[in-house]
Short mmCIF file of C-alpha atoms in Angstrom, two decimals:
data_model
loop_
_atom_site.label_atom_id
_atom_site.label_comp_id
_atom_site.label_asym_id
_atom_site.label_seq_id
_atom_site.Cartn_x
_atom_site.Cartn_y
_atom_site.Cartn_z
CA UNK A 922 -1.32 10.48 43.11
CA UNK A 923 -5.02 9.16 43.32
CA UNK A 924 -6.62 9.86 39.73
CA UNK A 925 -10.45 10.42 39.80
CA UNK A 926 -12.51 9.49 36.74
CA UNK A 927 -14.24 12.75 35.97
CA UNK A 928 -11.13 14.29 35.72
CA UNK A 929 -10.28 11.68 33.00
CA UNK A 930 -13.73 11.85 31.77
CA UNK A 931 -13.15 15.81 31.81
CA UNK A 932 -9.76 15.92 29.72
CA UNK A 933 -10.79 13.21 27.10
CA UNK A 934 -14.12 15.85 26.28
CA UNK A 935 -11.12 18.05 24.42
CA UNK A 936 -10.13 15.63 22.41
CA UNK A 937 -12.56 14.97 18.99
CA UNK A 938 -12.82 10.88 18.26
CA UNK A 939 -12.04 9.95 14.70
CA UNK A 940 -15.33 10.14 12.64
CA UNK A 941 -17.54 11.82 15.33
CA UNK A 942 -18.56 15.02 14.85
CA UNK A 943 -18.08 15.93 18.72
CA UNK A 944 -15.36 15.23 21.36
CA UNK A 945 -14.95 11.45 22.44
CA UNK A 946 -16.80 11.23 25.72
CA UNK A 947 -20.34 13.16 23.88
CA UNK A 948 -20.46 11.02 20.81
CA UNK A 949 -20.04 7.65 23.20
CA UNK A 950 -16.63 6.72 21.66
CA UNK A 951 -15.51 6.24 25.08
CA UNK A 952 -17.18 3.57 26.38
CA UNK A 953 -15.23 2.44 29.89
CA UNK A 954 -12.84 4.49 31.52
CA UNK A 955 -11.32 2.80 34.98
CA UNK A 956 -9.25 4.27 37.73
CA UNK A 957 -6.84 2.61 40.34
CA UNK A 958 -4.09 4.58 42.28
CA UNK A 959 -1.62 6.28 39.40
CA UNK A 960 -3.43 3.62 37.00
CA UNK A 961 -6.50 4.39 34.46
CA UNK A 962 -7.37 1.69 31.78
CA UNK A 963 -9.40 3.81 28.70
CA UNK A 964 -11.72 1.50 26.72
CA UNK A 965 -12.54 3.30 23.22
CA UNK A 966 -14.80 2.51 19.60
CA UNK A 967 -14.11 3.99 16.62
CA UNK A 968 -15.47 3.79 13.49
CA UNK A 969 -12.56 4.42 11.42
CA UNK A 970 -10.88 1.17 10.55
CA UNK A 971 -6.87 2.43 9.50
CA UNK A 972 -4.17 1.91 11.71
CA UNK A 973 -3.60 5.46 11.61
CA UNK A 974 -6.60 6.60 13.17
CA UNK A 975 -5.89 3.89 15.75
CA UNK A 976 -2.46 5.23 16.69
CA UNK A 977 -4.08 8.53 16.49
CA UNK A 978 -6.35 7.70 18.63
CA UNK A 979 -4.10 6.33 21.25
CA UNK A 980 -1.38 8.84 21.16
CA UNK A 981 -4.04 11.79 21.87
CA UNK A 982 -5.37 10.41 24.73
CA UNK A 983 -2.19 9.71 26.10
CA UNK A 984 -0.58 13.18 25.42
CA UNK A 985 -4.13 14.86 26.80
CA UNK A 986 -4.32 12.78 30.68
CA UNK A 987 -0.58 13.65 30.73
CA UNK A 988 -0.88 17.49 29.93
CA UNK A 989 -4.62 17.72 31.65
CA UNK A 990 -4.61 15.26 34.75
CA UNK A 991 -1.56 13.63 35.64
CA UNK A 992 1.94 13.58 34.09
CA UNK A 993 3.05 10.52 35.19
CA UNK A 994 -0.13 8.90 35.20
CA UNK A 995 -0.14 4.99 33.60
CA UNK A 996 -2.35 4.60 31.10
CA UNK A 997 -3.72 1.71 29.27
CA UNK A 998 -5.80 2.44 26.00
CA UNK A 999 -8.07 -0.21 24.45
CA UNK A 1000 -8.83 0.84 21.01
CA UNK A 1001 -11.40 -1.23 19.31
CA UNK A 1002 -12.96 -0.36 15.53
CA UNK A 1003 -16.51 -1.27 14.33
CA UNK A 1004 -16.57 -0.08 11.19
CA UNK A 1005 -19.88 -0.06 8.96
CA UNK A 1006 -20.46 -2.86 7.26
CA UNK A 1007 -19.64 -2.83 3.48
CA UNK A 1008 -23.23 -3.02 1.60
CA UNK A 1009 -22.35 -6.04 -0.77
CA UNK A 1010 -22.97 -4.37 -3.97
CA UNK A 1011 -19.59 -3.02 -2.94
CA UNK A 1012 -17.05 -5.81 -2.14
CA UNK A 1013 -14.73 -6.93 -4.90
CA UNK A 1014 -13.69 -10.53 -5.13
CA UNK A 1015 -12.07 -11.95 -8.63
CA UNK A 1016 -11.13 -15.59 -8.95
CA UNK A 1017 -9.05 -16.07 -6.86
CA UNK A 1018 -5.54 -17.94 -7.55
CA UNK A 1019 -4.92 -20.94 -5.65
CA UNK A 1020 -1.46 -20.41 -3.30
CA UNK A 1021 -1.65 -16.63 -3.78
CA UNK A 1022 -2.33 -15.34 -0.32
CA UNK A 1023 -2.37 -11.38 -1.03
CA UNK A 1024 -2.40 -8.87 -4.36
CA UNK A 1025 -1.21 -5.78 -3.75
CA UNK A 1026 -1.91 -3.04 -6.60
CA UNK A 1027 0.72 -0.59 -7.41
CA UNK A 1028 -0.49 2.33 -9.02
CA UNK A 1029 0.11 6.04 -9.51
CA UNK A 1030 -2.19 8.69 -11.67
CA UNK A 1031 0.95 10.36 -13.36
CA UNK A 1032 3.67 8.25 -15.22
CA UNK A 1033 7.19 8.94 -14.18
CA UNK A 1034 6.80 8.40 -11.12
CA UNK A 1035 9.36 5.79 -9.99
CA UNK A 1036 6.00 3.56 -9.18
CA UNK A 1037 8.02 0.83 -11.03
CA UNK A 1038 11.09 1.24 -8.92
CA UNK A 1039 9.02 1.28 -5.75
CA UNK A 1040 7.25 -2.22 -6.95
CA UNK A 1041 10.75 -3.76 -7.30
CA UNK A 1042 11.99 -2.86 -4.19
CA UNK A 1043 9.36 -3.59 -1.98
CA UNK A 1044 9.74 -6.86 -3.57
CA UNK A 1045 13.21 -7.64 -3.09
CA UNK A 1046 12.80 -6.13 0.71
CA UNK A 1047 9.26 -8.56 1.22
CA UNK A 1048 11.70 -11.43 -0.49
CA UNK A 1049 14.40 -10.58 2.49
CA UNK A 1050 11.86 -10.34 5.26
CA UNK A 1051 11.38 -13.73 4.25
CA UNK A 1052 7.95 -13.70 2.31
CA UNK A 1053 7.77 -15.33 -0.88
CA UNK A 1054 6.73 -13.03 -3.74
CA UNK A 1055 5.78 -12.48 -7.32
CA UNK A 1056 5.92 -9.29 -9.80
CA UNK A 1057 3.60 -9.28 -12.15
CA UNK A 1058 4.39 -6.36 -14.31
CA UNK A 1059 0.84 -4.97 -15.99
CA UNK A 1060 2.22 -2.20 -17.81
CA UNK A 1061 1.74 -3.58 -20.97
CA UNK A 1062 2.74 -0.49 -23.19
CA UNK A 1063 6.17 0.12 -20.98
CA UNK A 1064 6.98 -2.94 -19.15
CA UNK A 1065 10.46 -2.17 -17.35
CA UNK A 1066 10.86 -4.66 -14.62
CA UNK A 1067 12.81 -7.16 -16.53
CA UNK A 1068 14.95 -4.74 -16.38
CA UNK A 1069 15.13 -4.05 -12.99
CA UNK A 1070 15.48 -7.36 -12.01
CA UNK A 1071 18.33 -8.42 -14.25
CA UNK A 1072 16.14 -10.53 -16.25
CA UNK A 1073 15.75 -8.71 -19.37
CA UNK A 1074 17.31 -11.78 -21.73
CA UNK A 1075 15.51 -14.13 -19.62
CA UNK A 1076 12.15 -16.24 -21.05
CA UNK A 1077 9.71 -18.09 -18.84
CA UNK A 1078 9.90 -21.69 -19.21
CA UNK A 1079 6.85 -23.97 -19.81
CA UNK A 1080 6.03 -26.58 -17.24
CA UNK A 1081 2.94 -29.26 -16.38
CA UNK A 1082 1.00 -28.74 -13.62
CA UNK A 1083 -1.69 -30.58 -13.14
CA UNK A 1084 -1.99 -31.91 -16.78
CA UNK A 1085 -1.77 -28.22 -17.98
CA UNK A 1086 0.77 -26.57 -19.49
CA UNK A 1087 2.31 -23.56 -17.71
CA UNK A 1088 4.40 -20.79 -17.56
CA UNK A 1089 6.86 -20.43 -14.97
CA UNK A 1090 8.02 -17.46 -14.04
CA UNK A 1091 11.32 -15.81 -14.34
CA UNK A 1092 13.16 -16.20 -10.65
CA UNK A 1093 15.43 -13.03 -8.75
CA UNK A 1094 16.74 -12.02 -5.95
CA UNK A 1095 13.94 -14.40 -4.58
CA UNK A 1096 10.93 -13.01 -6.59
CA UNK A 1097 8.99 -14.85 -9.10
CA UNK A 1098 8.26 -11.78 -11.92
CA UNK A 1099 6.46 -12.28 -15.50
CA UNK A 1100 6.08 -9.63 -17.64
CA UNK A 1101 5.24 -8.46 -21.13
CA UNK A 1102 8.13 -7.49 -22.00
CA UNK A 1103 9.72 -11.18 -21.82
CA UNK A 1104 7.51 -11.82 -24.95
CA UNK A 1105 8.53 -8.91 -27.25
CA UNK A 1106 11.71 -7.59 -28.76
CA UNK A 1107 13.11 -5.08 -27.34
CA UNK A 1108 12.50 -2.71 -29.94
CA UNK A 1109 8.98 -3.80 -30.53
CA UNK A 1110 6.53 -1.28 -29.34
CA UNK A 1111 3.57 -2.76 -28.66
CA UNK A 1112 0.63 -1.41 -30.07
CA UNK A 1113 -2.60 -2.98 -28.38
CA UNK A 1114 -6.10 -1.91 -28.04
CA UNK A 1115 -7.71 -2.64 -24.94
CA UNK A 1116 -9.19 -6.47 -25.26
CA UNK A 1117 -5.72 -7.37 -26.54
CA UNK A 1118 -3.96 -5.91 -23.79
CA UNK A 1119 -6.19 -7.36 -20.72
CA UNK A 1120 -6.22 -10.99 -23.04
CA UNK A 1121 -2.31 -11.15 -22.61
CA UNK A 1122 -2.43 -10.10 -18.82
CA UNK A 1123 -5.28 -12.70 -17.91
CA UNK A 1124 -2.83 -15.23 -19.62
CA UNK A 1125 0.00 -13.91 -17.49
CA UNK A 1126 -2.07 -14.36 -14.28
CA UNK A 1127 -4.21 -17.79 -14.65
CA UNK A 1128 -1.93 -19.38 -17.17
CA UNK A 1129 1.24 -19.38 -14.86
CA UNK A 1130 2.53 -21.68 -12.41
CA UNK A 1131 3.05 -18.94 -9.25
CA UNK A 1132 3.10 -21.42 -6.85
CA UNK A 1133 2.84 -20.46 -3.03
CA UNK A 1134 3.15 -16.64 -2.52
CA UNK A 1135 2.56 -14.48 0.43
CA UNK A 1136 2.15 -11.38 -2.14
CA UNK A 1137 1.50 -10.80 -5.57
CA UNK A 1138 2.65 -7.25 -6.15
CA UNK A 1139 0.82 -6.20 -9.48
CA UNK A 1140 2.61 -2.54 -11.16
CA UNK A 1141 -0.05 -1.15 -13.15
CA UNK A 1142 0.82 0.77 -16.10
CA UNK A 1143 -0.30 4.87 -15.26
CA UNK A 1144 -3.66 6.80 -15.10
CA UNK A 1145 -7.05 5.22 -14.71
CA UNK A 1146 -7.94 2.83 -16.90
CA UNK A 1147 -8.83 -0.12 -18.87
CA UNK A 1148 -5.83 -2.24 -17.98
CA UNK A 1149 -6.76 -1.78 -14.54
CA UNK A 1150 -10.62 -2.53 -14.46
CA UNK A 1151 -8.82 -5.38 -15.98
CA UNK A 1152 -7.04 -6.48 -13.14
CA UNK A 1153 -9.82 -5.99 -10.54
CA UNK A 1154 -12.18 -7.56 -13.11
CA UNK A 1155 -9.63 -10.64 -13.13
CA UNK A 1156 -8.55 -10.70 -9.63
CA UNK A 1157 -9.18 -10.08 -5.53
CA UNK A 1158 -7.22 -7.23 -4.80
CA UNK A 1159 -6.38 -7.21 -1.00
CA UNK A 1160 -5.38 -3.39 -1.36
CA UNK A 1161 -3.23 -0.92 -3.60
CA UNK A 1162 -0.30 1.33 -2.39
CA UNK A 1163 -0.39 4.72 -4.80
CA UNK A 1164 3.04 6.45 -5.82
CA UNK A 1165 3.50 9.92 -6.12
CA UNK A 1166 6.01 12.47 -6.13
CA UNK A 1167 5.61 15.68 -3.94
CA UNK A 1168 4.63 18.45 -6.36
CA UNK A 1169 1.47 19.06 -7.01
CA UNK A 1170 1.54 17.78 -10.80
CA UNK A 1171 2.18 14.62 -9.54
CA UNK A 1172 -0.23 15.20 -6.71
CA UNK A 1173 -3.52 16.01 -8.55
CA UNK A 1174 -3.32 12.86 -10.59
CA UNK A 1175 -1.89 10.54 -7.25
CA UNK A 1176 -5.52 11.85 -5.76
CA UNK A 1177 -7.31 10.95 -8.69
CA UNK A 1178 -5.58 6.96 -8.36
CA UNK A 1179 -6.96 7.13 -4.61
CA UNK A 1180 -10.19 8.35 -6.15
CA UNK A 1181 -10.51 5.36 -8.74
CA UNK A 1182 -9.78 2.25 -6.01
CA UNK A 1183 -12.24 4.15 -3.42
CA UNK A 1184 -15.27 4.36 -6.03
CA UNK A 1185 -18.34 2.55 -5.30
CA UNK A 1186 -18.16 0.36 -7.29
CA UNK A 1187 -14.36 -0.70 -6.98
CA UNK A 1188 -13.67 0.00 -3.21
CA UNK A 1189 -10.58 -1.64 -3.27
CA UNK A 1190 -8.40 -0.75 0.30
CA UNK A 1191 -6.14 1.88 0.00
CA UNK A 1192 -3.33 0.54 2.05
CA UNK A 1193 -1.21 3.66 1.79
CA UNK A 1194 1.03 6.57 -0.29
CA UNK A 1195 4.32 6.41 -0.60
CA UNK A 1196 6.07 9.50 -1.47
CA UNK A 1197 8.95 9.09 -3.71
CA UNK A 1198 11.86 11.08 -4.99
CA UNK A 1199 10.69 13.29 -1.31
CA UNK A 1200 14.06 15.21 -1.26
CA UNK A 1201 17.95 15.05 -2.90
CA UNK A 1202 20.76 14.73 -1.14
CA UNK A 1203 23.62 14.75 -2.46
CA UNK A 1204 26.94 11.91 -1.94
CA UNK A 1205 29.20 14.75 -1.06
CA UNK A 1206 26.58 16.23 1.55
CA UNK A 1207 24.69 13.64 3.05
CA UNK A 1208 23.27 15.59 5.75
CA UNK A 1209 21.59 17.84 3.32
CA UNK A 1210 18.27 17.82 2.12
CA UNK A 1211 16.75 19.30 -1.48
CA UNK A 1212 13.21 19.82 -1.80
CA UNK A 1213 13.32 19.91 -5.70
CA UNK A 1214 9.92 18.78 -6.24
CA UNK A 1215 8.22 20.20 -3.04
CA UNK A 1216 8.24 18.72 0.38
CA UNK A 1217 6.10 16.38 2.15
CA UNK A 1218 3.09 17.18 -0.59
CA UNK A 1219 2.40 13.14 -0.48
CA UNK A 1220 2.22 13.55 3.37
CA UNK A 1221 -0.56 16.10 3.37
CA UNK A 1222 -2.11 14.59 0.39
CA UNK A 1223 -2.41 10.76 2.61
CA UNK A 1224 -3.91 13.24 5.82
CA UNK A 1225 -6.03 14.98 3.57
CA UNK A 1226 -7.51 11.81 2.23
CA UNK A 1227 -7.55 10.18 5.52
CA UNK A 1228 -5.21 6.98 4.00
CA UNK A 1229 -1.72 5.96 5.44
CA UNK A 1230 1.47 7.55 4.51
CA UNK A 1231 3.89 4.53 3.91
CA UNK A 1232 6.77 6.69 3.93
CA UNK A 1233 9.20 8.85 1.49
CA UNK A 1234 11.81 7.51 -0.72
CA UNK A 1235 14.54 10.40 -1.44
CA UNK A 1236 16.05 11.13 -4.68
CA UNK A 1237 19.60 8.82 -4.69
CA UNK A 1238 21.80 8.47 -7.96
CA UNK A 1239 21.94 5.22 -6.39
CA UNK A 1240 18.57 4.03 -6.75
CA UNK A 1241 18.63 4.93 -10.56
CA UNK A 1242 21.50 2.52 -10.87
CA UNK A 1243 20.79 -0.15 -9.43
CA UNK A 1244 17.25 0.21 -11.12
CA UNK A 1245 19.63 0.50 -14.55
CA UNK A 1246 22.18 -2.75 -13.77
CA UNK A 1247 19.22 -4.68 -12.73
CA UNK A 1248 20.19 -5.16 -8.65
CA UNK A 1249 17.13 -3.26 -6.40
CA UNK A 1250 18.61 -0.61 -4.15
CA UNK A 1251 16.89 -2.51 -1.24
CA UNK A 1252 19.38 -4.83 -2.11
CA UNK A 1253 22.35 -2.21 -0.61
CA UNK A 1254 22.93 -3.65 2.60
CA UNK A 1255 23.63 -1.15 5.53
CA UNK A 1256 22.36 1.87 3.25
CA UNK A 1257 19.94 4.50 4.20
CA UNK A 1258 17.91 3.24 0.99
CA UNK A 1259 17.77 -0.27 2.33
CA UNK A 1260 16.47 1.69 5.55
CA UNK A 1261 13.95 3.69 3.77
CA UNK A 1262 12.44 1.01 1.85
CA UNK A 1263 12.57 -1.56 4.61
CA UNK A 1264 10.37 0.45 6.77
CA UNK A 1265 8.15 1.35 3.80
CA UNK A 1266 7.53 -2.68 3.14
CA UNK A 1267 6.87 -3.00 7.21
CA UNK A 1268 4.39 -0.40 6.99
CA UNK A 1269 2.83 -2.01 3.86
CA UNK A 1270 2.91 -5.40 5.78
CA UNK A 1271 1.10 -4.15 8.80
CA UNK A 1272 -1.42 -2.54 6.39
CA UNK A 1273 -2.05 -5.55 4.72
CA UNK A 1274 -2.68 -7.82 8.21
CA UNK A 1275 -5.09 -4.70 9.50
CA UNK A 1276 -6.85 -4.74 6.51
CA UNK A 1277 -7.74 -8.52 6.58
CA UNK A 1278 -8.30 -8.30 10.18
CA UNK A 1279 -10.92 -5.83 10.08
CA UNK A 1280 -12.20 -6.07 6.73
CA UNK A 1281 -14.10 -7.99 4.42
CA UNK A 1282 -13.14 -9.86 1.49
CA UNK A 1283 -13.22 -8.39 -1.81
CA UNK A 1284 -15.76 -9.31 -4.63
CA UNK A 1285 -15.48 -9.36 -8.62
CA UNK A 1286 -16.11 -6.20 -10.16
CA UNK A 1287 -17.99 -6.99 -13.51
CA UNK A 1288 -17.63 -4.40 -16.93
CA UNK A 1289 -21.23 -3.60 -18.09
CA UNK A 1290 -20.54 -0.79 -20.63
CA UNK A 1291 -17.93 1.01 -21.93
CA UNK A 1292 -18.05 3.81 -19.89
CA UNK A 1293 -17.59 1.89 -16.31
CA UNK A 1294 -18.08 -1.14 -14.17
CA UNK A 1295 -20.29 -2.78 -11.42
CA UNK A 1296 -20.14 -5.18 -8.87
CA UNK A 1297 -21.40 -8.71 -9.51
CA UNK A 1298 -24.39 -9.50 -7.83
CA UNK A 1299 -25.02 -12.66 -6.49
#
């Protein structure tokens, strides 16, 4: 069959481009469309820069010149994003740490969560993709990944680099961590106001010999706060990932995490929400599904924010295990939780490259008052 443009042109008018306020062809989204024989090549712009809107993008016009003009018709779609520039009162960009290539942020709004769980296993899985990573764990007032890592009894070591003394970092599994909780008892509650707290975390971060990472996954203790103005005071975040569970407890203060990162002057990337503890199935009945806590709330929480969904974690005795004996999940070979979280870290990965291909860098956000922050001006 011979396809004729208009008919393209004709079909891609139902379809809305992300952003625009009218369908695709109207607004000047599309900006080429060519036809050959059975063949049409569709050149698009959109303005908004996540790799879901791109896939969106691209799946819609497929689906709609198979349904509309042609079912068998190939099609070729060129999706290309110009996003508006950033104004740069809002980029963020700390001091950066010499060998550290990416910081991801780890948050959620409401504690109990299983945000630290979902730090340690993306690490272990980034660690077995290859990647060479670091935990730092920036929940001061709760710090559990020494625990999940096995590493609990373990103290960093001091070392000279460069004529400076160092701390090196406790090694696992194949990720560097350093945490609070390597300095205190583990009875000792540790009761910190503010300026103490982010003191001891800027030593954890500048005064430590990372070495070379490709990711520097940061868990930040819960809510919105001074521990993590902190951070993004201290460092370049390249973009967060924000755990929540699926009911709407959970949800309310997930959407108030998204909220902090997107705020003028913070705009740190939201790479994505991962939905954890999604559904329970139990070992007897693997082919069942629970929704204890709701279903897919995270799901329509990431759509309704327009931010990716990473994926859903499911509620496994397993996982609160291997979180217990200090061995990751991830680390289950052949598992559906090694599944799960392996295509939750590729997502996070792919996030990460989009968001330094089509973004800018981020700039150091500087504390003026009590109340809030700003970002430096230079």
């Amino acid at each position: 069959m011979k396809l004729v443009k208009q008919d393209i042109l004709n079909a891609l008018k139902t379809i809305t481009a992300p952003g625009e306020g009218e369908n695709m062809v109207d607004s000047g989204a599309v900006t080429n469309v060519v036809t050959f024989a059975d063949e049409v090549i569709v050149d698009i712009t959109i303005k908004n820069p996540s790799l879901q809107a791109r896939k969106k993008t691209e799946v819609e016009i497929l689906q709609t010149i198979h349904k509309l003009v042609y079912e068998k018709a190939k099609i070729k779609v060129n999706v290309k994003v110009e996003a508006p520039a950033a104004a740069p009162k809002n980029e963020i960009k700390g001091k950066a740490i010499p060998g550290i290539q990416n910081i991801i942020a780890v948050a959620s709004g409401k504690g109990g969560v299983g945000k630290s769980t979902v730090t340690a296993n993306l690490a272990v899985s980034l660690a077995k993709m290859g990647f060479k990573v670091g935990v730092l764990d920036a929940d001061i007032y709760g710090p559990s990944i020494p625990i999940m890592f096995d590493v609990a009894n373990e103290r960093p070591l001091s070392v000279n680099v460069d004529g400076k003394s160092k701390m090196k970092p406790v090694e696992n599994y194949g990720v560097k961590v350093l945490s609070i909780g390597f300095f205190t008892k583990p009875d000792q509650a540790v009761i910190w106001r503010g300026p103490m707290a982010s003191k001891a975390l800027n030593q954890m971060i500048f005064d430590a010999a990372w070495g070379e990472l490709d990711f520097l996954l940061i868990d930040l203790p819960p809510g919105t706060g001074d521990i993590h103005l902190s951070i993004m005071q201290a460092l370049p975040i390249t973009g967060s990932v924000v755990v929540s569970t699926p009911q709407n407890v959970a949800l309310a203060d997930a959407k108030k995490g998204v909220a902090m990162f997107q705020q003028e002057s913070i705009n740190v990337p939201v790479l994505g929400i991962i939905e954890n503890m999604a559904y329970f199935t139990p070992e007897e009945l693997p082919e069942n599904k629970y929704y204890i806590f709701g279903k897919e709330g995270a799901k329509y929480l990431a759509e309704d924010l327009d931010v990716p969904f990473l994926g859903e974690v499911p509620l496994v005795q397993s996982i609160r295990e291997a979180g217990d004996l200090g061995r990751p999940a991830a680390l289950q070979t052949a598992t559906a939780i090694e599944a799960a979280f392996e295509t939750i870290t590729r997502d996070v990965v792919q996030q990460v490259v989009y968001r330094n291909d089509s973004l800018p860098e981020t700039e150091a956000i500087k504390i003026t008052t009590m109340a809030g922050c700003s970002a430096v001006k230079k």
